């Protein structure tokens, strides 16, 4: 019997708030979008009913235009900033006004394969399709195939060095008092800086002033990145959505999704940079590549069947970054300016990022590298517990503890 699996299940019970799971107590007291998708995949392994509930509760937050917000504030809590009064959105259940990577349908397909409950899958499929269309209309209005983020929080990698250049252009002025709560729960040295938060809130104020209308936001956005990690996840979501569409005999949907998938596949390939051995995002305001060395450049492994030459170059580069680390895979290349092994998305290893990379490595035939990364993730968790993330040098578990998606990742990777 694996006691860690029992512990992982206990964490999901502790973090249950009535059919949805908070990422961790106090630090994140609401339902987060991609966290719930990972958690649903964990539940799908042993309790498909609860997995469906997780996704169904997330969809309660879906907007009329199709967006599924990054946070659904089902119940009030004063342990998190920014709460509903800062977001000022109009949805009946309060939500944030931005989104997060679309892992949702990836989870739904796995859940459907485990449970085969068409009655429950179908409404969630419809919700996923609406959200998929929203991504392409709201975040790729010019039809390039790459989707853009208007806020670093949408990437799920809040303070990644990938945003440094673009975020420096965003003013630090805000109409909203920035009253951080996170640093009351977790060591400030592990968290984004105050200046980052002022810019994050400046963006929230800007979009709230647009009435959260996608076209007005697109026009006014001072931060607009056609982002490679999110786009690669969207393509995997598109593949899984197309699979479900065919399964349910939705041939028109399937054809529409297949066209979007192909456009995105080609657009991602254009972002390959052989000199860097990575894919890159594009800053749509400056028109320049985002060259910062972060994990995002490897995520296309997840959704493309890459030429051997490209896949091998990615894997060699990943090995070079991981050389001598206690825990792989670092979210920023070790040693470069901006690398901070304990500070959130500026270096640490995250179990869910590893999960995506492991799936991508397997897809591209690099089973040994996948197995090495799997072992690294599992042993980090077994040594330190279900921490939010891990210092890749020391292996120390950092950030919030008893973390839901780390628990789900552990079960999935065992
Ligand atoms: C925030 C909950 C979320 C994750 C994000 C991560 C962090 C902080 O925590 O966001 O205030 O939204 O960056 O990916 O979904 O675990």
Coordinates of N, CA and C and ligand atoms in Angstrom, one line a residue, residues 23 28 32 34-35 70-71 80-81 100 153 156-158 191 197 344-345 350 388 403 405, ligand 1:
X23 N -7.1 25.2 -4.3 CA -5.7 24.8 -4.5 C -5.0 24.5 -3.2
X28 N -5.1 30.3 -1.3 CA -6.0 30.3 -2.4 C -7.4 29.7 -2.1
X32 N -9.9 27.6 -8.7 CA -9.0 28.1 -9.8 C -9.2 27.2 -11.0
X34 N -7.3 26.1 -14.0 CA -6.5 25.0 -14.4 C -6.2 24.0 -13.3
X35 N -6.2 24.6 -12.0 CA -6.0 23.7 -10.9 C -7.1 22.6 -10.8
X70 N -10.5 32.6 -14.6 CA -9.4 31.9 -13.8 C -9.7 31.6 -12.4
X71 N -10.6 32.4 -11.8 CA -11.1 32.1 -10.4 C -12.6 32.2 -10.4
X80 N -7.6 36.3 0.6 CA -6.9 36.4 -0.7 C -7.2 37.8 -1.3
X81 N -6.2 38.3 -2.0 CA -6.3 39.6 -2.7 C -5.8 39.3 -4.1
X100 N -7.4 31.2 -17.8 CA -6.2 30.4 -17.5 C -6.1 29.3 -18.6
X153 N -1.3 36.6 -15.2 CA -2.0 35.6 -14.5 C -2.7 34.6 -15.4
X156 N -0.9 31.3 -15.9 CA -0.7 30.4 -14.8 C 0.8 30.5 -14.3
X157 N 1.6 31.2 -15.0 CA 3.1 31.4 -14.5 C 3.3 32.9 -14.2
X158 N 2.6 33.3 -13.2 CA 2.5 34.7 -12.9 C 3.6 35.6 -13.1
X191 N 7.6 34.8 -3.3 CA 6.4 35.4 -4.0 C 6.8 36.4 -5.0
X197 N 2.9 43.2 -8.4 CA 1.5 43.2 -8.0 C 0.8 44.5 -8.4
X344 N 8.8 31.5 -6.8 CA 7.6 31.2 -7.6 C 7.9 30.7 -9.1
X345 N 7.6 31.5 -10.1 CA 7.8 30.9 -11.5 C 9.1 31.4 -12.1
X350 N 7.7 22.6 -10.8 CA 6.2 22.4 -10.5 C 5.8 21.1 -11.0
X388 N 3.5 23.3 -3.0 CA 3.1 24.0 -4.3 C 4.1 23.8 -5.4
X403 N -1.0 20.9 -1.2 CA -1.5 21.5 -2.4 C -2.2 20.5 -3.3
X405 N -3.1 20.3 -6.6 CA -2.7 19.8 -7.9 C -1.4 19.0 -7.8
Ligands
LIG1 C1 -2.9 33.9 -8.0 C2 -3.6 28.5 -7.8 C3 -2.8 29.5 -8.7 C4 -2.4 28.8 -10.0 C5 -1.4 29.7 -10.7 C6 -0.3 30.2 -9.8 C7 -0.9 30.9 -8.6 C8 -1.7 33.0 -7.9 O1 -1.7 30.0 -7.9 O2 -1.6 32.0 -9.0 O3 -3.0 34.8 -7.2 O4 -3.7 33.7 -8.9 O5 0.6 31.0 -10.5 O6 -0.9 29.0 -11.8 O7 -3.5 28.5 -10.7 O8 -2.8 27.4 -7.5

